[in-house]
Amino acid sequence: MISRVQHTVKKQKAPVLTSATLAFLTDLKTNNNRAWFAANRKRYEAARAEFIQLVDAFIAGIAHHDPRLLELDPADCVFRINHDTRFAHHKEPYKTHFGAFITDRGRKVTRAGYYFHLEPGACLVAGGLYMPPAVELHAIRRAILADAPALRQLLGKKSFVAAFGKKLPGAHLKIAPRDVPKDHPDLDLLRLKSYEVYRDLPDRRVLSRNLVKITADYFATMHPYVAWLNRALDRAGRDR
């Protein structure tokens, strides 16, 4: 991993996304079948390699705030393009986007982290904890009950509000969680079932030479929030 990080340490030129990668995803959406994919596998491999290079740079940027991330292999952070059709309503074999999730313990562990979604016309940068399982969800709620002001302070920072808005957009319960009073002052936070933030990125920004910096700035802004969520999970783990 040392060589992977050197491009940031030595201020080497940041990787960029080419229009060929977006074009591949656009074409895949129109031709989502195994025969077409097999005939265009070289395009896929080139697009995936380009995406992994970007994820590599994203990791190096976030590592300024959390050096543990330098141990990650960027390819391991990238989701498979094959679509799991076993329980899906539609049976198309491939996803029509690239996605990467970066956490301090790897993509397959339930942790708050940083997400980048590449899809023509629907690109975004996101972070937090998306639809956590019950154990982790309860851990977050306990942390809010213990010290909501600390979380609100993070969410109320001018830079955070400018980037992600005033309210967390995650799915929420219609009523108060069990054992939480209906008039609890922090009910807006406690009702959430998902603790993520995101920012849409138009294709023109994704294709700009500043993509790595743009994404790094958003990840830096959300870092204190991501760290707060992970501390809540860590405390709950120690208490069990």
Short mmCIF file of N, CA and C in Angstrom, two decimals, residues 48-172:
data_model
loop_
_atom_site.label_atom_id
_atom_site.label_comp_id
_atom_site.label_asym_id
_atom_site.label_seq_id
_atom_site.Cartn_x
_atom_site.Cartn_y
_atom_site.Cartn_z
N ARG A 48 -13.45 0.01 -14.94
CA ARG A 48 -13.26 -0.39 -13.54
C ARG A 48 -11.88 0.01 -13.04
N ALA A 49 -10.86 -0.18 -13.87
CA ALA A 49 -9.50 0.20 -13.48
C ALA A 49 -9.42 1.70 -13.22
N GLU A 50 -10.09 2.48 -14.05
CA GLU A 50 -10.10 3.93 -13.87
C GLU A 50 -10.80 4.29 -12.56
N PHE A 51 -11.91 3.60 -12.28
CA PHE A 51 -12.65 3.87 -11.04
C PHE A 51 -11.81 3.52 -9.82
N ILE A 52 -11.10 2.40 -9.87
CA ILE A 52 -10.26 1.99 -8.75
C ILE A 52 -9.16 3.02 -8.50
N GLN A 53 -8.61 3.60 -9.57
CA GLN A 53 -7.61 4.65 -9.41
C GLN A 53 -8.18 5.84 -8.65
N LEU A 54 -9.42 6.19 -8.96
CA LEU A 54 -10.08 7.28 -8.25
C LEU A 54 -10.26 6.93 -6.77
N VAL A 55 -10.73 5.73 -6.51
CA VAL A 55 -10.93 5.30 -5.12
C VAL A 55 -9.61 5.32 -4.36
N ASP A 56 -8.55 4.93 -5.02
CA ASP A 56 -7.20 5.01 -4.45
C ASP A 56 -6.90 6.43 -3.99
N ALA A 57 -7.18 7.39 -4.85
CA ALA A 57 -6.93 8.79 -4.50
C ALA A 57 -7.86 9.27 -3.40
N PHE A 58 -9.12 8.82 -3.41
CA PHE A 58 -10.05 9.19 -2.34
C PHE A 58 -9.54 8.70 -0.99
N ILE A 59 -9.06 7.46 -0.96
CA ILE A 59 -8.54 6.89 0.29
C ILE A 59 -7.37 7.71 0.81
N ALA A 60 -6.46 8.06 -0.09
CA ALA A 60 -5.30 8.85 0.32
C ALA A 60 -5.73 10.19 0.90
N GLY A 61 -6.78 10.78 0.33
CA GLY A 61 -7.27 12.05 0.85
C GLY A 61 -7.89 11.92 2.22
N ILE A 62 -8.75 10.91 2.41
CA ILE A 62 -9.40 10.72 3.71
C ILE A 62 -8.38 10.33 4.77
N ALA A 63 -7.30 9.67 4.35
CA ALA A 63 -6.29 9.21 5.29
C ALA A 63 -5.61 10.36 6.02
N HIS A 64 -5.71 11.57 5.50
CA HIS A 64 -5.20 12.72 6.24
C HIS A 64 -5.93 12.86 7.58
N HIS A 65 -7.17 12.39 7.63
CA HIS A 65 -7.97 12.45 8.86
C HIS A 65 -7.97 11.12 9.61
N ASP A 66 -7.77 10.02 8.89
CA ASP A 66 -7.76 8.70 9.51
C ASP A 66 -6.70 7.83 8.82
N PRO A 67 -5.46 7.85 9.32
CA PRO A 67 -4.36 7.12 8.66
C PRO A 67 -4.59 5.62 8.54
N ARG A 68 -5.49 5.06 9.34
CA ARG A 68 -5.74 3.61 9.25
C ARG A 68 -6.24 3.21 7.87
N LEU A 69 -6.82 4.14 7.16
CA LEU A 69 -7.38 3.84 5.85
C LEU A 69 -6.30 3.52 4.82
N LEU A 70 -5.06 3.91 5.11
CA LEU A 70 -3.98 3.64 4.17
C LEU A 70 -3.73 2.15 3.97
N GLU A 71 -4.21 1.34 4.90
CA GLU A 71 -4.01 -0.10 4.79
C GLU A 71 -5.02 -0.76 3.86
N LEU A 72 -6.01 0.00 3.42
CA LEU A 72 -7.05 -0.57 2.56
C LEU A 72 -6.56 -0.78 1.13
N ASP A 73 -7.03 -1.83 0.52
CA ASP A 73 -6.83 -2.04 -0.91
C ASP A 73 -8.03 -1.40 -1.61
N PRO A 74 -7.81 -0.43 -2.50
CA PRO A 74 -8.95 0.26 -3.12
C PRO A 74 -9.89 -0.68 -3.86
N ALA A 75 -9.35 -1.74 -4.44
CA ALA A 75 -10.21 -2.69 -5.17
C ALA A 75 -11.19 -3.37 -4.23
N ASP A 76 -10.79 -3.58 -2.97
CA ASP A 76 -11.68 -4.22 -2.00
C ASP A 76 -12.81 -3.30 -1.56
N CYS A 77 -12.66 -2.01 -1.80
CA CYS A 77 -13.70 -1.05 -1.43
C CYS A 77 -14.79 -0.93 -2.49
N VAL A 78 -14.53 -1.48 -3.66
CA VAL A 78 -15.45 -1.34 -4.80
C VAL A 78 -16.44 -2.49 -4.82
N PHE A 79 -17.71 -2.16 -4.98
CA PHE A 79 -18.75 -3.19 -5.06
C PHE A 79 -18.69 -3.91 -6.40
N ARG A 80 -19.08 -5.17 -6.39
CA ARG A 80 -19.14 -5.95 -7.62
C ARG A 80 -20.21 -5.38 -8.55
N ILE A 81 -19.97 -5.46 -9.84
CA ILE A 81 -20.94 -4.96 -10.80
C ILE A 81 -22.06 -5.97 -11.06
N ASN A 82 -21.81 -7.22 -10.74
CA ASN A 82 -22.85 -8.23 -10.91
C ASN A 82 -24.01 -7.96 -9.96
N HIS A 83 -25.20 -8.02 -10.48
CA HIS A 83 -26.40 -7.74 -9.69
C HIS A 83 -26.94 -9.04 -9.11
N ASP A 84 -27.21 -9.04 -7.81
CA ASP A 84 -27.81 -10.22 -7.17
C ASP A 84 -29.29 -10.25 -7.51
N THR A 85 -29.66 -11.13 -8.40
CA THR A 85 -31.04 -11.16 -8.91
C THR A 85 -31.94 -12.11 -8.12
N ARG A 86 -31.42 -12.76 -7.10
CA ARG A 86 -32.21 -13.78 -6.39
C ARG A 86 -33.47 -13.19 -5.75
N PHE A 87 -33.36 -12.01 -5.17
CA PHE A 87 -34.50 -11.42 -4.48
C PHE A 87 -34.92 -10.09 -5.11
N ALA A 88 -34.44 -9.82 -6.30
CA ALA A 88 -34.73 -8.55 -6.97
C ALA A 88 -35.98 -8.66 -7.83
N HIS A 89 -36.70 -7.54 -7.95
CA HIS A 89 -37.89 -7.50 -8.81
C HIS A 89 -37.49 -7.58 -10.28
N HIS A 90 -36.40 -6.90 -10.61
CA HIS A 90 -35.91 -6.98 -11.99
C HIS A 90 -34.74 -7.95 -12.04
N LYS A 91 -34.55 -8.57 -13.16
CA LYS A 91 -33.57 -9.64 -13.29
C LYS A 91 -32.39 -9.27 -14.18
N GLU A 92 -32.14 -7.98 -14.35
CA GLU A 92 -30.99 -7.57 -15.15
C GLU A 92 -29.72 -8.01 -14.44
N PRO A 93 -28.77 -8.58 -15.16
CA PRO A 93 -27.61 -9.21 -14.51
C PRO A 93 -26.56 -8.25 -13.95
N TYR A 94 -26.58 -6.97 -14.39
CA TYR A 94 -25.51 -6.06 -13.98
C TYR A 94 -26.06 -4.76 -13.41
N LYS A 95 -25.34 -4.24 -12.45
CA LYS A 95 -25.62 -2.88 -11.98
C LYS A 95 -25.17 -1.91 -13.06
N THR A 96 -25.78 -0.76 -13.11
CA THR A 96 -25.42 0.23 -14.12
C THR A 96 -24.67 1.40 -13.49
N HIS A 97 -23.95 1.10 -12.43
CA HIS A 97 -23.14 2.12 -11.76
C HIS A 97 -21.93 1.45 -11.13
N PHE A 98 -20.96 2.26 -10.76
CA PHE A 98 -19.85 1.83 -9.92
C PHE A 98 -20.04 2.47 -8.55
N GLY A 99 -19.77 1.72 -7.50
CA GLY A 99 -19.86 2.26 -6.15
C GLY A 99 -18.71 1.79 -5.30
N ALA A 100 -18.27 2.65 -4.39
CA ALA A 100 -17.18 2.29 -3.47
C ALA A 100 -17.53 2.79 -2.08
N PHE A 101 -17.28 1.95 -1.09
CA PHE A 101 -17.53 2.32 0.31
C PHE A 101 -16.24 2.14 1.08
N ILE A 102 -15.80 3.20 1.73
CA ILE A 102 -14.50 3.24 2.40
C ILE A 102 -14.72 3.38 3.91
N THR A 103 -14.27 2.39 4.68
CA THR A 103 -14.37 2.46 6.14
C THR A 103 -13.05 2.05 6.76
N ASP A 104 -12.92 2.32 8.05
CA ASP A 104 -11.66 2.00 8.74
C ASP A 104 -11.47 0.50 8.96
N ARG A 105 -12.49 -0.30 8.67
CA ARG A 105 -12.36 -1.75 8.86
C ARG A 105 -12.80 -2.54 7.62
N GLY A 106 -12.88 -1.87 6.51
CA GLY A 106 -13.24 -2.55 5.28
C GLY A 106 -14.72 -2.47 4.97
N ARG A 107 -15.05 -2.73 3.73
CA ARG A 107 -16.41 -2.54 3.22
C ARG A 107 -17.42 -3.51 3.81
N LYS A 108 -16.99 -4.68 4.25
CA LYS A 108 -17.93 -5.73 4.66
C LYS A 108 -18.26 -5.70 6.14
N VAL A 109 -17.76 -4.72 6.87
CA VAL A 109 -18.04 -4.57 8.29
C VAL A 109 -19.01 -3.41 8.47
N THR A 110 -19.95 -3.55 9.41
CA THR A 110 -20.92 -2.48 9.65
C THR A 110 -20.23 -1.33 10.36
N ARG A 111 -19.84 -0.33 9.59
CA ARG A 111 -19.18 0.86 10.12
C ARG A 111 -19.69 2.07 9.34
N ALA A 112 -19.60 3.22 9.96
CA ALA A 112 -19.82 4.45 9.21
C ALA A 112 -18.62 4.68 8.31
N GLY A 113 -18.87 5.23 7.14
CA GLY A 113 -17.77 5.43 6.20
C GLY A 113 -18.14 6.41 5.11
N TYR A 114 -17.41 6.30 4.01
CA TYR A 114 -17.49 7.26 2.91
C TYR A 114 -17.85 6.52 1.62
N TYR A 115 -18.81 7.06 0.89
CA TYR A 115 -19.32 6.36 -0.30
C TYR A 115 -19.24 7.28 -1.51
N PHE A 116 -18.83 6.69 -2.64
CA PHE A 116 -18.85 7.41 -3.91
C PHE A 116 -19.62 6.58 -4.92
N HIS A 117 -20.57 7.22 -5.58
CA HIS A 117 -21.47 6.55 -6.52
C HIS A 117 -21.29 7.18 -7.89
N LEU A 118 -20.93 6.35 -8.86
CA LEU A 118 -20.71 6.82 -10.23
C LEU A 118 -21.78 6.22 -11.14
N GLU A 119 -22.67 7.07 -11.60
CA GLU A 119 -23.76 6.66 -12.49
C GLU A 119 -24.14 7.86 -13.34
N PRO A 120 -24.15 7.73 -14.65
CA PRO A 120 -24.47 8.87 -15.50
C PRO A 120 -25.78 9.54 -15.08
N GLY A 121 -25.69 10.83 -14.78
CA GLY A 121 -26.87 11.59 -14.37
C GLY A 121 -27.29 11.38 -12.94
N ALA A 122 -26.58 10.56 -12.18
CA ALA A 122 -26.97 10.28 -10.79
C ALA A 122 -25.76 10.04 -9.90
N CYS A 123 -24.68 10.76 -10.14
CA CYS A 123 -23.47 10.61 -9.33
C CYS A 123 -23.66 11.31 -7.99
N LEU A 124 -23.03 10.78 -6.97
CA LEU A 124 -23.11 11.43 -5.67
C LEU A 124 -21.95 11.01 -4.78
N VAL A 125 -21.73 11.84 -3.76
CA VAL A 125 -20.77 11.54 -2.71
C VAL A 125 -21.57 11.49 -1.42
N ALA A 126 -21.30 10.50 -0.59
CA ALA A 126 -22.11 10.30 0.61
C ALA A 126 -21.25 9.78 1.74
N GLY A 127 -21.85 9.74 2.92
CA GLY A 127 -21.13 9.20 4.06
C GLY A 127 -22.05 8.99 5.24
N GLY A 128 -21.59 8.20 6.20
CA GLY A 128 -22.39 7.90 7.37
C GLY A 128 -22.65 6.42 7.49
N LEU A 129 -23.82 6.09 8.00
CA LEU A 129 -24.20 4.70 8.26
C LEU A 129 -25.57 4.47 7.65
N TYR A 130 -25.62 3.75 6.54
CA TYR A 130 -26.86 3.57 5.79
C TYR A 130 -27.63 2.34 6.28
N MET A 131 -28.85 2.55 6.76
CA MET A 131 -29.75 1.48 7.19
C MET A 131 -29.02 0.40 8.01
N PRO A 132 -28.46 0.78 9.16
CA PRO A 132 -27.71 -0.20 9.96
C PRO A 132 -28.61 -1.27 10.56
N PRO A 133 -28.06 -2.46 10.82
CA PRO A 133 -28.82 -3.50 11.52
C PRO A 133 -29.24 -3.03 12.91
N ALA A 134 -30.12 -3.80 13.54
CA ALA A 134 -30.72 -3.38 14.80
C ALA A 134 -29.69 -3.07 15.89
N VAL A 135 -28.68 -3.91 16.03
CA VAL A 135 -27.70 -3.70 17.10
C VAL A 135 -26.99 -2.37 16.93
N GLU A 136 -26.53 -2.08 15.73
CA GLU A 136 -25.83 -0.82 15.47
C GLU A 136 -26.78 0.37 15.54
N LEU A 137 -28.00 0.19 15.08
CA LEU A 137 -28.99 1.27 15.16
C LEU A 137 -29.26 1.65 16.61
N HIS A 138 -29.42 0.67 17.46
CA HIS A 138 -29.65 0.94 18.88
C HIS A 138 -28.43 1.61 19.51
N ALA A 139 -27.25 1.25 19.06
CA ALA A 139 -26.03 1.88 19.59
C ALA A 139 -26.01 3.36 19.26
N ILE A 140 -26.40 3.71 18.05
CA ILE A 140 -26.44 5.13 17.66
C ILE A 140 -27.48 5.86 18.49
N ARG A 141 -28.63 5.27 18.68
CA ARG A 141 -29.68 5.93 19.46
C ARG A 141 -29.26 6.11 20.91
N ARG A 142 -28.57 5.14 21.48
CA ARG A 142 -28.08 5.29 22.85
C ARG A 142 -27.08 6.44 22.94
N ALA A 143 -26.25 6.58 21.93
CA ALA A 143 -25.28 7.68 21.93
C ALA A 143 -25.99 9.03 21.84
N ILE A 144 -27.07 9.10 21.06
CA ILE A 144 -27.84 10.34 20.96
C ILE A 144 -28.49 10.66 22.30
N LEU A 145 -29.07 9.66 22.95
CA LEU A 145 -29.68 9.87 24.26
C LEU A 145 -28.66 10.35 25.28
N ALA A 146 -27.43 9.87 25.14
CA ALA A 146 -26.38 10.22 26.10
C ALA A 146 -25.82 11.62 25.86
N ASP A 147 -25.73 12.03 24.61
CA ASP A 147 -25.08 13.32 24.32
C ASP A 147 -25.50 13.86 22.96
N ALA A 148 -26.77 14.20 22.83
CA ALA A 148 -27.25 14.77 21.57
C ALA A 148 -26.61 16.12 21.24
N PRO A 149 -26.32 16.98 22.24
CA PRO A 149 -25.71 18.27 21.90
C PRO A 149 -24.41 18.15 21.10
N ALA A 150 -23.61 17.14 21.40
CA ALA A 150 -22.35 16.97 20.67
C ALA A 150 -22.62 16.68 19.20
N LEU A 151 -23.61 15.83 18.94
CA LEU A 151 -23.96 15.53 17.55
C LEU A 151 -24.55 16.75 16.86
N ARG A 152 -25.42 17.46 17.54
CA ARG A 152 -26.03 18.65 16.93
C ARG A 152 -24.99 19.72 16.61
N GLN A 153 -23.98 19.79 17.44
CA GLN A 153 -22.91 20.76 17.17
C GLN A 153 -22.21 20.43 15.85
N LEU A 154 -21.97 19.15 15.61
CA LEU A 154 -21.34 18.74 14.35
C LEU A 154 -22.26 19.03 13.16
N LEU A 155 -23.53 18.69 13.32
CA LEU A 155 -24.48 18.85 12.22
C LEU A 155 -24.79 20.32 11.94
N GLY A 156 -24.54 21.17 12.92
CA GLY A 156 -24.87 22.58 12.77
C GLY A 156 -23.73 23.46 12.26
N LYS A 157 -22.56 22.87 12.04
CA LYS A 157 -21.45 23.67 11.53
C LYS A 157 -21.79 24.24 10.16
N LYS A 158 -21.35 25.46 9.92
CA LYS A 158 -21.68 26.13 8.66
C LYS A 158 -21.23 25.33 7.45
N SER A 159 -20.03 24.79 7.52
CA SER A 159 -19.50 24.03 6.38
C SER A 159 -20.33 22.77 6.13
N PHE A 160 -20.79 22.14 7.21
CA PHE A 160 -21.59 20.92 7.08
C PHE A 160 -22.96 21.24 6.48
N VAL A 161 -23.59 22.28 7.00
CA VAL A 161 -24.91 22.68 6.49
C VAL A 161 -24.82 23.09 5.03
N ALA A 162 -23.76 23.82 4.67
CA ALA A 162 -23.60 24.26 3.29
C ALA A 162 -23.43 23.07 2.34
N ALA A 163 -22.78 22.03 2.83
CA ALA A 163 -22.53 20.86 1.97
C ALA A 163 -23.71 19.90 1.92
N PHE A 164 -24.37 19.69 3.08
CA PHE A 164 -25.34 18.59 3.17
C PHE A 164 -26.72 18.98 3.68
N GLY A 165 -26.93 20.26 3.97
CA GLY A 165 -28.25 20.69 4.41
C GLY A 165 -28.41 20.67 5.92
N LYS A 166 -29.57 21.13 6.37
CA LYS A 166 -29.82 21.30 7.80
C LYS A 166 -30.33 20.04 8.48
N LYS A 167 -30.91 19.12 7.71
CA LYS A 167 -31.50 17.93 8.30
C LYS A 167 -30.91 16.67 7.69
N LEU A 168 -30.77 15.64 8.51
CA LEU A 168 -30.33 14.35 7.99
C LEU A 168 -31.45 13.74 7.15
N PRO A 169 -31.14 13.25 5.96
CA PRO A 169 -32.18 12.82 5.02
C PRO A 169 -32.62 11.37 5.15
N GLY A 170 -32.08 10.64 6.11
CA GLY A 170 -32.33 9.21 6.18
C GLY A 170 -33.78 8.83 6.46
N ALA A 171 -34.13 7.60 6.13
CA ALA A 171 -35.46 7.07 6.43
C ALA A 171 -35.71 7.12 7.93
N HIS A 172 -36.97 7.29 8.33
CA HIS A 172 -37.26 7.44 9.75
C HIS A 172 -38.58 6.76 10.12
#
